[in-house]
């Protein structure tokens, strides 16, 4: 493979010219990827990795049909949506056909962040209300307006929660307030939203929207219990607000049985606004907001134009259409169901075998493995998760960890992921966990006392070691010393493994 | 008359290379290894190790279309359509080299910037060479709006302040945060926020300080100083002064030279930073320089520069360039900045290809040449047609300000709208802008030719002549050029009668007040 720069030089140039807030994966040993096809990525040495991370490459990296569609249109026309063109209307029609009937008006943008920002503008313009209810650990994008409604971000930074933002507990039935043993966690969590809305109303505030990822990804692969969204919608609409379903991570058939994740909650749940992005163009920058005629009309009643320079251009629309075609022609939804079920089954067997696995949750090809130090207390195994990620990389499997404690292994691969891939991934994981547990077990018997700080008390924020540039940042969280002890653990473990 | 290919000025090496350069060895460049886009006789290898002939060889190489070897021009079958860069197609719609670059990369890899890849660092390096040395840190995104939003975040983190000073009639993007700093938008929506402060647009044709003022740059800059002072008196603190290097939506405004350096001084003294929004005007459009802010002087360096639109010839790409200091302050928050598609291998390949084409086809020099020619032709039209109040521009960024009345300079809004619709009938795409919706905006693809310029102006001439004969809906359409120079200014009340006067003819129904401002 012919590189322009050696990996070392690439890294050096990156440090010189790319904003240091832009992190690389595997900071301690970054990967240089030069090629990808389907669900595999190749580094500069030609080593092949199984990609379990990239939901963006939805139909498979560099899918030839999508590439062809882009080329064909790029050669002919790529201009803005102020001119009439067939692609944008055809695409809007095809998208609307995947959604409930009332969701029929599309706005095309370039990124999920732009889509979510527009969703907020639509919601606020609708009845003139300003406030937003969001979920704990939510992440809706990197724009100023979205950091404000993304506790996943604003709790980490210097930003304080704005008064017009209200944070409800994430409906996490494994680690949240109401768990799997609760009689009706959906209602319990929805009542939390109701309480928040009532408190806000009593203070004279007006709710514009409730926004939630249909399944939280950064929040740790959270699948809200059935019935939750219906009840929340009732409370929100009761006070004149709208429901925004953020499908940016999880749309386009990833859950298998349905095209959109919110559809898992039943036909009687229809959001007012749906945002989509990431997988939409298989890597091409595009996104979309779909809403009702009523909301769209309210938005245009201001008389102010909405123009997005690149949104809805003929090439993006052609790419979007090609992706829809591939999803259909290759029955990727069916594949997601089959392979997802198989994967979850294999992982549940691993759960029975490995005490480190606290929970396996997922639907279709959206799966999370929640690693814990203690199954009773469900203490997040943050350092262990980091260790697993690096070991899996050595075994040529790309995985990432997320969740507020960075302990949930996230699996959301390209939709062409096969049963063989699932088996391979799980076999590697089994090996890594076995060795890790042996080392931990051995260590427990030796000098490390039971009450080391990182065992008894988890810091609020786990170190983002996986995504850092390697230098520990003392400002990141106050529990840094404890975390470093945890962070040291993998190297201690690996030392032991070598002997 | 200038023929195509003639140039009034020696074509300079575009790209605005800094004096003194960066030294003979760029980091990572092994001796003899060529930079992408360097033209020489020897072939080079692409990422897959294929030997790729240089541009010169391309025409002779087997299987390569001859058109790759010459600057790309539309062929005879295509009508000379011109659209002021609505999709940011700066090097020409569907430029084959840009398409090829995107396609080649699409076939190999298109993933996010969390993996190391050569394209993003190569592109950042190439961009850094076009900018003053301290602007060397880059963030890649997908749209100018995303870029401006990030610029706002960077400014606020760096300064620890919150307030923003903007120019009247500015437009910085469609995101919530940017509507707030775009008077062009917020005046029609939620209104001005308390942390936003508006300074007068440095418009020397229609603003408070005009062409007859001894020093409009200092006068307008003093307005900013006044705004900054009043902000501080209220106990508020300035994070940034945000301005389009050449306000486009405000009406193709060319700020007087010296204005930005003065403003920067006032803003920085107050602890703020200077953000230059180059989204509409960067990448050689102004001809003389690569970046429009460079028109303000060699010594003037913004703290943050945002770029978009023309950067990817229509592909969704954008970028923020800033200093190490600003970047480090942002990093110190401890919060990662991740943009899913920004800086992807395909977007960077496209960006690099656009830079290559700009260089190879000498489009910057071309813009200077054709732009001068266009201005000259338009100047002749101004002498001929009193409705043209002002011609202003630099390179291929030109505005034609249409007025109803020479003395009052009242915008000829309806007439401009009508003119645009007539031009469309003649297969010429133009739009208008400015608060009076009366400034014809010229910002075509950079391959716009001398012939195209001649053609457009000829049509403009014919239509204006026709309007003077048949429409006569305002004073300037009724005056003869000599009469316009000699006669005293007429009161505005006389104009109001025109529209309803059957003898003078009414405006065609095409001129309905349904015209929407185009903001490109």
Coordinates of C-alpha atoms in Angstrom, one line a residue, chain B residues 3-514:
Chain B
X3 CA -9.1 38.5 -25.8
X4 CA -9.3 35.4 -23.7
X5 CA -6.0 34.4 -22.5
X6 CA -4.7 38.0 -22.4
X7 CA -3.9 39.2 -19.0
X8 CA -3.3 42.6 -17.7
X9 CA -1.2 41.3 -14.9
X10 CA 1.5 38.7 -14.8
X11 CA -0.2 35.5 -13.5
X12 CA 1.3 35.1 -10.1
X13 CA 1.7 31.8 -8.4
X14 CA -1.7 31.4 -6.7
X15 CA -1.9 30.0 -3.2
X16 CA -0.5 33.0 -1.5
X17 CA 2.7 31.4 -0.4
X18 CA 4.3 33.2 2.5
X19 CA 7.4 35.2 2.0
X20 CA 10.3 33.2 3.2
X21 CA 8.3 29.9 3.0
X22 CA 8.6 27.2 5.6
X23 CA 12.1 26.0 4.8
X24 CA 13.2 23.5 2.2
X25 CA 12.0 20.4 4.1
X26 CA 8.4 20.0 5.0
X27 CA 7.8 17.6 7.8
X28 CA 7.5 14.0 6.6
X29 CA 8.5 14.8 3.1
X30 CA 11.3 12.5 2.1
X31 CA 13.8 14.0 -0.3
X32 CA 12.6 13.7 -3.9
X33 CA 9.1 12.8 -2.8
X34 CA 6.6 14.9 -4.6
X35 CA 3.7 16.8 -3.2
X36 CA 0.3 15.9 -4.7
X37 CA -0.3 18.3 -7.6
X38 CA 3.3 19.3 -8.3
X39 CA 3.7 19.5 -12.0
X40 CA 6.8 18.0 -13.5
X41 CA 7.6 15.5 -16.2
X42 CA 8.1 12.6 -13.9
X43 CA 5.1 10.4 -12.9
X44 CA 4.2 9.9 -9.3
X45 CA 2.5 7.1 -7.3
X46 CA -1.0 7.3 -5.8
X47 CA -2.0 5.6 -2.7
X48 CA -2.3 2.3 -4.4
X49 CA 1.1 2.5 -5.9
X50 CA -0.2 3.1 -9.3
X51 CA 2.0 5.3 -11.4
X52 CA -0.1 8.4 -12.2
X53 CA 1.1 10.6 -15.0
X54 CA 1.5 14.3 -14.3
X55 CA -0.9 16.8 -15.8
X56 CA 1.4 17.4 -18.7
X57 CA 1.7 13.8 -19.5
X58 CA -2.0 13.0 -19.0
X59 CA -3.0 14.0 -22.5
X60 CA -0.4 11.6 -24.0
X61 CA -1.0 8.7 -21.6
X62 CA -2.9 5.7 -22.7
X63 CA -6.6 5.7 -21.7
X64 CA -6.6 9.2 -20.4
X65 CA -8.9 11.8 -21.9
X66 CA -7.2 14.7 -23.5
X67 CA -9.3 17.0 -21.5
X68 CA -7.4 16.3 -18.4
X69 CA -4.3 17.9 -19.8
X70 CA -5.8 21.3 -20.5
X71 CA -7.7 23.7 -18.2
X72 CA -11.2 22.5 -18.2
X73 CA -13.7 24.6 -20.1
X74 CA -17.3 23.9 -21.0
X75 CA -17.7 22.6 -24.5
X76 CA -19.7 24.2 -27.3
X77 CA -23.0 22.4 -26.6
X78 CA -23.3 24.0 -23.2
X79 CA -24.9 27.4 -22.9
X80 CA -22.8 29.8 -21.1
X81 CA -24.8 29.7 -17.9
X82 CA -23.6 31.6 -14.9
X83 CA -24.8 31.3 -11.4
X84 CA -23.0 33.1 -8.6
X85 CA -21.7 30.1 -7.0
X86 CA -24.8 28.8 -5.4
X87 CA -23.4 25.4 -4.7
X88 CA -19.9 26.7 -4.2
X89 CA -18.8 25.3 -7.5
X90 CA -15.7 27.4 -7.5
X91 CA -13.5 25.6 -10.1
X92 CA -16.5 24.9 -12.4
X93 CA -19.4 22.5 -12.1
X94 CA -18.5 18.8 -12.2
X95 CA -14.8 19.5 -12.7
X96 CA -13.4 16.1 -13.9
X97 CA -10.3 16.2 -11.7
X98 CA -12.4 16.9 -8.6
X99 CA -14.8 14.2 -9.6
X100 CA -12.0 11.8 -10.2
X101 CA -10.4 12.5 -6.9
X102 CA -13.7 11.9 -5.0
X103 CA -14.4 8.7 -7.0
X104 CA -10.9 7.2 -6.5
X105 CA -11.1 7.8 -2.8
X106 CA -14.7 6.6 -2.5
X107 CA -13.6 3.3 -3.9
X108 CA -10.8 2.9 -1.3
X109 CA -11.9 4.4 2.0
X110 CA -14.3 6.9 3.5
X111 CA -14.3 6.8 7.2
X112 CA -14.0 9.2 10.1
X113 CA -11.0 11.2 11.4
X114 CA -10.4 9.0 14.5
X115 CA -8.2 6.9 12.4
X116 CA -4.9 8.2 11.1
X117 CA -5.0 9.0 7.4
X118 CA -2.7 10.9 5.1
X119 CA -5.4 12.9 3.3
X120 CA -6.4 14.9 6.3
X121 CA -2.9 15.9 7.3
X122 CA -1.8 16.5 3.8
X123 CA -4.8 18.8 3.3
X124 CA -4.2 20.6 6.5
X125 CA -0.6 21.1 5.5
X126 CA -1.6 22.4 2.1
X127 CA -4.1 24.8 3.6
X128 CA -1.6 26.0 6.1
X129 CA 0.7 27.1 3.2
X130 CA -2.0 29.4 1.9
X131 CA -2.4 31.2 5.3
X132 CA -0.2 33.3 7.5
X133 CA 2.1 31.1 9.6
X134 CA 0.3 31.3 12.9
X135 CA -3.0 30.0 11.4
X136 CA -1.8 26.5 11.4
X137 CA -4.3 24.4 13.3
X138 CA -7.4 23.0 11.5
X139 CA -10.8 21.6 12.2
X140 CA -12.7 20.0 9.4
X141 CA -16.4 20.0 9.2
X142 CA -19.2 19.8 6.6
X143 CA -20.6 23.3 6.2
X144 CA -19.9 26.9 6.6
X145 CA -22.5 27.0 9.3
X146 CA -20.8 24.3 11.3
X147 CA -17.5 26.1 10.9
X148 CA -18.9 29.4 12.2
X149 CA -20.5 27.7 15.1
X150 CA -17.2 26.1 16.0
X151 CA -15.5 29.4 15.6
X152 CA -17.9 30.9 18.1
X153 CA -17.1 28.1 20.6
X154 CA -13.4 28.5 20.1
X155 CA -13.6 32.2 20.6
X156 CA -15.6 31.8 23.8
X157 CA -13.4 29.2 25.3
X158 CA -10.2 31.1 24.5
X159 CA -11.3 34.4 25.8
X160 CA -13.6 33.2 28.6
X161 CA -16.0 35.9 27.3
X162 CA -19.4 35.6 25.8
X163 CA -20.4 38.6 23.8
X164 CA -20.0 39.0 20.0
X165 CA -19.8 42.1 17.8
X166 CA -21.1 41.7 14.3
X167 CA -21.8 43.9 11.3
X168 CA -25.2 45.0 10.3
X169 CA -26.8 42.8 7.6
X170 CA -24.3 40.1 8.3
X171 CA -25.2 36.4 7.6
X172 CA -23.1 33.7 9.2
X173 CA -25.3 30.6 8.8
X174 CA -28.6 28.9 9.5
X175 CA -27.8 27.3 12.9
X176 CA -29.5 28.6 16.1
X177 CA -26.3 30.1 17.3
X178 CA -25.6 31.8 14.0
X179 CA -29.1 33.2 13.5
X180 CA -28.3 35.0 16.8
X181 CA -25.3 36.7 15.3
X182 CA -26.8 37.4 11.9
X183 CA -28.7 40.6 11.8
X184 CA -29.8 39.6 8.3
X185 CA -31.8 36.8 10.0
X186 CA -32.5 37.8 13.5
X187 CA -34.2 41.0 12.6
X188 CA -36.9 38.9 11.0
X189 CA -37.1 36.2 13.7
X190 CA -36.3 36.3 17.4
X191 CA -34.7 39.7 17.5
X192 CA -31.3 40.8 18.8
X193 CA -30.0 39.0 21.9
X194 CA -28.4 41.1 24.7
X195 CA -25.0 39.6 24.1
X196 CA -24.9 40.5 20.4
X197 CA -23.7 44.0 19.4
X198 CA -24.1 45.4 15.9
X199 CA -21.7 47.8 14.3
X200 CA -22.4 49.6 11.0
X201 CA -21.6 47.8 7.8
X202 CA -18.4 49.5 6.3
X203 CA -20.3 50.3 3.2
X204 CA -18.7 53.3 1.5
X205 CA -21.5 53.6 -1.0
X206 CA -24.6 53.5 1.2
X207 CA -23.3 53.6 4.8
X208 CA -22.8 56.6 7.1
X209 CA -19.2 57.2 5.8
X210 CA -19.0 57.2 2.1
X211 CA -16.5 57.6 -0.8
X212 CA -16.2 61.3 -0.1
X213 CA -15.1 60.7 3.5
X214 CA -11.4 61.4 4.1
X215 CA -10.8 58.1 6.0
X216 CA -13.8 55.8 6.0
X217 CA -11.7 52.8 7.3
X218 CA -10.9 54.6 10.5
X219 CA -14.4 56.1 10.8
X220 CA -16.0 52.7 10.6
X221 CA -13.5 51.1 12.9
X222 CA -14.2 53.9 15.4
X223 CA -17.8 52.8 15.3
X224 CA -16.7 49.3 16.4
X225 CA -14.6 50.9 19.1
X226 CA -17.7 52.8 20.3
X227 CA -19.7 49.6 20.3
X228 CA -16.9 47.8 22.3
X229 CA -16.7 50.6 24.8
X230 CA -20.4 50.6 25.4
X231 CA -20.4 46.9 25.9
X232 CA -17.7 47.2 28.5
X233 CA -19.5 50.0 30.2
X234 CA -22.4 47.6 30.8
X235 CA -19.9 45.2 32.4
X236 CA -20.0 42.8 29.5
X237 CA -17.0 41.2 27.8
X238 CA -16.3 40.7 24.1
X239 CA -15.4 37.2 22.9
X240 CA -15.2 38.0 19.3
X241 CA -15.7 40.3 16.4
X242 CA -17.2 38.3 13.6
X243 CA -17.2 39.5 10.0
X244 CA -17.4 38.2 6.5
X245 CA -14.2 39.4 4.9
X246 CA -16.4 40.8 2.1
X247 CA -20.0 41.0 3.2
X248 CA -22.0 39.3 0.5
X249 CA -25.5 39.2 1.8
X250 CA -25.0 42.8 2.9
X251 CA -24.6 43.7 -0.7
X252 CA -21.2 42.8 -2.1
X253 CA -19.4 45.2 0.2
X254 CA -15.7 45.8 0.0
X255 CA -14.6 47.1 3.4
X256 CA -12.1 49.9 3.0
X257 CA -8.5 48.9 3.4
X258 CA -7.2 49.4 6.9
X259 CA -10.6 48.8 8.5
X260 CA -9.9 45.2 9.7
X261 CA -6.5 46.0 11.3
X262 CA -8.0 48.9 13.2
X263 CA -11.0 46.9 14.3
X264 CA -8.7 44.0 15.4
X265 CA -6.8 46.4 17.6
X266 CA -9.9 47.6 19.4
X267 CA -11.3 44.1 19.8
X268 CA -8.1 42.5 21.0
X269 CA -7.5 45.3 23.5
X270 CA -10.9 44.4 24.9
X271 CA -9.8 40.7 25.2
X272 CA -11.7 39.5 22.1
X273 CA -10.6 37.7 19.0
X274 CA -11.1 38.5 15.3
X275 CA -13.0 35.9 13.3
X276 CA -12.8 36.3 9.5
X277 CA -15.7 34.5 7.7
X278 CA -14.2 33.5 4.3
X279 CA -17.0 31.1 3.5
X280 CA -18.2 33.1 0.5
X281 CA -15.0 34.6 -0.7
X282 CA -12.0 32.4 0.0
X283 CA -9.8 30.3 -2.3
X284 CA -8.5 32.9 -4.7
X285 CA -11.8 34.5 -5.6
X286 CA -10.5 38.0 -5.1
X287 CA -7.7 37.4 -7.5
X288 CA -4.9 39.4 -5.9
X289 CA -4.9 37.1 -2.8
X290 CA -5.9 33.7 -1.8
X291 CA -8.0 34.9 1.1
X292 CA -10.1 38.0 1.0
X293 CA -8.9 39.2 4.4
X294 CA -5.4 39.6 2.9
X295 CA -6.8 42.6 1.0
X296 CA -6.6 44.4 4.3
X297 CA -2.8 44.3 4.4
X298 CA 0.1 41.9 4.8
X299 CA 0.2 42.5 8.5
X300 CA -3.4 41.7 9.2
X301 CA -3.9 38.2 10.6
X302 CA -7.3 37.1 12.0
X303 CA -7.3 34.8 15.0
X304 CA -9.8 32.4 13.4
X305 CA -10.7 31.9 9.8
X306 CA -13.7 30.0 8.6
X307 CA -14.0 28.6 5.1
X308 CA -16.7 26.6 3.2
X309 CA -18.8 26.8 0.1
X310 CA -16.1 26.9 -2.7
X311 CA -13.7 24.7 -0.7
X312 CA -15.0 21.4 -2.2
X313 CA -16.6 22.5 -5.4
X314 CA -20.0 21.4 -4.1
X315 CA -19.0 18.5 -1.9
X316 CA -20.0 19.2 1.7
X317 CA -16.7 20.4 3.2
X318 CA -15.7 23.3 5.5
X319 CA -12.9 24.2 7.8
X320 CA -11.8 26.4 10.7
X321 CA -8.2 27.6 10.8
X322 CA -6.9 29.1 14.0
X323 CA -3.8 29.5 16.1
X324 CA -2.1 27.1 18.5
X325 CA -3.1 29.2 21.4
X326 CA -6.8 29.1 20.6
X327 CA -6.7 25.4 19.8
X328 CA -5.0 24.6 23.1
X329 CA -7.5 26.6 25.1
X330 CA -10.3 24.6 23.4
X331 CA -8.5 21.4 24.2
X332 CA -8.2 22.4 27.8
X333 CA -11.9 22.0 28.4
X334 CA -11.2 18.3 28.2
X335 CA -14.1 17.7 25.9
X336 CA -13.4 16.0 22.7
X337 CA -14.5 17.6 19.4
X338 CA -15.7 14.9 17.0
X339 CA -17.3 15.6 13.7
X340 CA -18.6 12.4 12.1
X341 CA -17.9 13.3 8.5
X342 CA -15.5 16.2 8.8
X343 CA -12.0 15.5 7.6
X344 CA -13.0 12.2 6.0
X345 CA -10.6 10.8 3.4
X346 CA -13.0 11.7 0.5
X347 CA -13.7 15.2 1.7
X348 CA -9.9 15.8 2.0
X349 CA -9.2 14.3 -1.3
X350 CA -11.8 16.6 -2.8
X351 CA -10.4 19.6 -1.0
X352 CA -6.9 18.7 -2.2
X353 CA -8.1 18.3 -5.8
X354 CA -9.7 21.7 -5.7
X355 CA -6.5 23.3 -4.5
X356 CA -4.7 21.4 -7.3
X357 CA -7.1 22.8 -9.9
X358 CA -6.9 26.3 -8.6
X359 CA -3.1 26.1 -8.9
X360 CA -2.9 24.1 -12.2
X361 CA -5.4 26.3 -14.0
X362 CA -4.2 29.5 -12.3
X363 CA -7.7 30.4 -11.4
X364 CA -6.6 33.0 -9.0
X365 CA -4.8 35.0 -11.7
X366 CA -7.7 34.2 -14.0
X367 CA -10.1 35.7 -11.5
X368 CA -8.0 38.9 -11.2
X369 CA -8.0 39.2 -15.0
X370 CA -11.6 38.4 -15.8
X371 CA -12.7 40.3 -12.8
X372 CA -10.9 43.5 -13.9
X373 CA -12.4 43.1 -17.4
X374 CA -15.8 42.6 -16.0
X375 CA -15.5 45.7 -13.8
X376 CA -14.3 47.7 -16.8
X377 CA -17.3 46.6 -18.9
X378 CA -19.7 47.3 -16.0
X379 CA -18.1 50.6 -15.5
X380 CA -19.0 51.5 -19.1
X381 CA -22.5 50.4 -18.4
X382 CA -22.6 52.6 -15.4
X383 CA -21.8 55.6 -17.5
X384 CA -24.5 54.6 -19.9
X385 CA -27.3 53.5 -17.5
X386 CA -28.1 55.8 -14.6
X387 CA -29.9 53.0 -12.8
X388 CA -26.5 51.6 -12.0
X389 CA -25.5 53.6 -8.9
X390 CA -22.3 51.8 -8.1
X391 CA -20.0 49.0 -9.3
X392 CA -17.8 47.5 -6.7
X393 CA -15.7 44.4 -6.6
X394 CA -12.5 42.6 -6.5
X395 CA -11.6 39.6 -8.6
X396 CA -14.7 37.6 -9.4
X397 CA -16.7 39.1 -6.5
X398 CA -18.6 42.0 -8.0
X399 CA -21.7 43.9 -7.1
X400 CA -23.9 46.2 -9.2
X401 CA -25.9 48.5 -7.0
X402 CA -29.1 49.6 -8.7
X403 CA -30.7 52.8 -7.6
X404 CA -34.0 54.6 -8.2
X405 CA -32.5 58.0 -7.6
X406 CA -28.9 59.3 -7.9
X407 CA -29.1 61.7 -5.0
X408 CA -30.8 59.5 -2.5
X409 CA -29.4 56.2 -3.7
X410 CA -32.7 54.6 -3.0
X411 CA -32.4 50.9 -3.8
X412 CA -34.2 49.9 -7.1
X413 CA -35.6 46.8 -5.6
X414 CA -38.4 46.0 -8.0
X415 CA -36.3 46.9 -11.0
X416 CA -33.5 44.6 -9.8
X417 CA -36.0 41.8 -9.4
X418 CA -37.4 42.4 -12.9
X419 CA -33.9 42.6 -14.4
X420 CA -33.0 39.2 -12.8
X421 CA -36.1 37.6 -14.3
X422 CA -35.3 39.0 -17.7
X423 CA -31.8 37.8 -17.5
X424 CA -33.1 34.3 -16.7
X425 CA -35.1 34.4 -19.9
X426 CA -31.8 35.1 -21.6
X427 CA -30.3 32.0 -19.9
X428 CA -28.2 34.0 -17.5
X429 CA -28.6 33.2 -13.8
X430 CA -28.0 36.1 -11.4
X431 CA -29.3 36.9 -8.0
X432 CA -29.6 40.0 -5.9
X433 CA -28.8 40.9 -2.3
X434 CA -28.2 43.7 0.0
X435 CA -30.8 45.0 2.5
X436 CA -32.5 46.7 -0.4
X437 CA -32.4 43.5 -2.5
X438 CA -31.0 45.7 -5.2
X439 CA -27.4 44.6 -5.6
X440 CA -26.7 42.3 -8.5
X441 CA -24.3 39.7 -7.1
X442 CA -21.6 38.3 -9.4
X443 CA -19.6 35.4 -7.9
X444 CA -19.5 32.8 -10.6
X445 CA -17.4 29.7 -10.9
X446 CA -13.7 30.7 -11.2
X447 CA -13.5 29.4 -14.7
X448 CA -15.8 32.2 -15.8
X449 CA -14.2 33.6 -19.0
X450 CA -13.8 36.9 -20.7
X451 CA -16.3 35.8 -23.2
X452 CA -18.8 35.0 -20.5
X453 CA -18.2 38.4 -19.0
X454 CA -18.8 40.1 -22.3
X455 CA -21.9 38.1 -23.0
X456 CA -23.5 38.9 -19.6
X457 CA -22.8 42.5 -19.8
X458 CA -24.1 42.7 -23.3
X459 CA -27.4 41.2 -22.2
X460 CA -27.5 43.5 -19.2
X461 CA -27.0 46.4 -21.5
X462 CA -29.8 45.3 -23.8
X463 CA -32.2 44.7 -21.0
X464 CA -31.5 48.0 -19.2
X465 CA -31.9 49.8 -22.5
X466 CA -35.2 48.1 -22.9
X467 CA -36.2 49.0 -19.4
X468 CA -35.3 52.6 -20.0
X469 CA -37.5 52.7 -23.1
X470 CA -40.5 50.8 -21.9
X471 CA -40.6 50.6 -18.1
X472 CA -39.3 54.0 -16.9
X473 CA -40.6 53.1 -13.5
X474 CA -38.1 55.2 -11.6
X475 CA -36.2 58.4 -12.1
X476 CA -32.9 56.7 -13.1
X477 CA -34.7 54.7 -15.8
X478 CA -36.0 58.0 -17.3
X479 CA -32.8 60.0 -17.2
X480 CA -30.3 60.1 -20.1
X481 CA -26.7 59.7 -18.9
X482 CA -25.8 63.3 -19.6
X483 CA -29.0 64.5 -18.1
X484 CA -28.3 62.4 -15.0
X485 CA -25.0 64.1 -14.5
X486 CA -26.4 67.6 -15.0
X487 CA -29.9 67.6 -13.5
X488 CA -30.5 68.4 -9.9
X489 CA -31.5 65.5 -7.6
X490 CA -35.3 64.8 -7.7
X491 CA -37.4 64.3 -4.6
X492 CA -38.6 60.9 -3.8
X493 CA -42.3 61.8 -4.0
X494 CA -42.0 62.0 -7.7
X495 CA -40.9 58.4 -7.8
X496 CA -44.0 57.2 -6.0
X497 CA -46.3 58.3 -8.8
X498 CA -44.4 56.4 -11.4
X499 CA -45.7 52.9 -10.5
X500 CA -49.3 53.9 -10.9
X501 CA -48.9 56.1 -13.9
X502 CA -50.4 54.3 -17.0
X503 CA -48.6 56.6 -19.4
X504 CA -45.3 55.6 -18.1
X505 CA -46.2 51.9 -18.1
X506 CA -46.5 49.7 -15.1
X507 CA -44.1 47.1 -14.0
X508 CA -44.7 43.6 -15.5
X509 CA -46.5 41.1 -13.3
X510 CA -43.2 39.2 -12.9
X511 CA -42.2 41.8 -10.4
X512 CA -44.3 40.7 -7.5
X513 CA -43.1 41.4 -4.0
X514 CA -42.6 37.7 -3.6

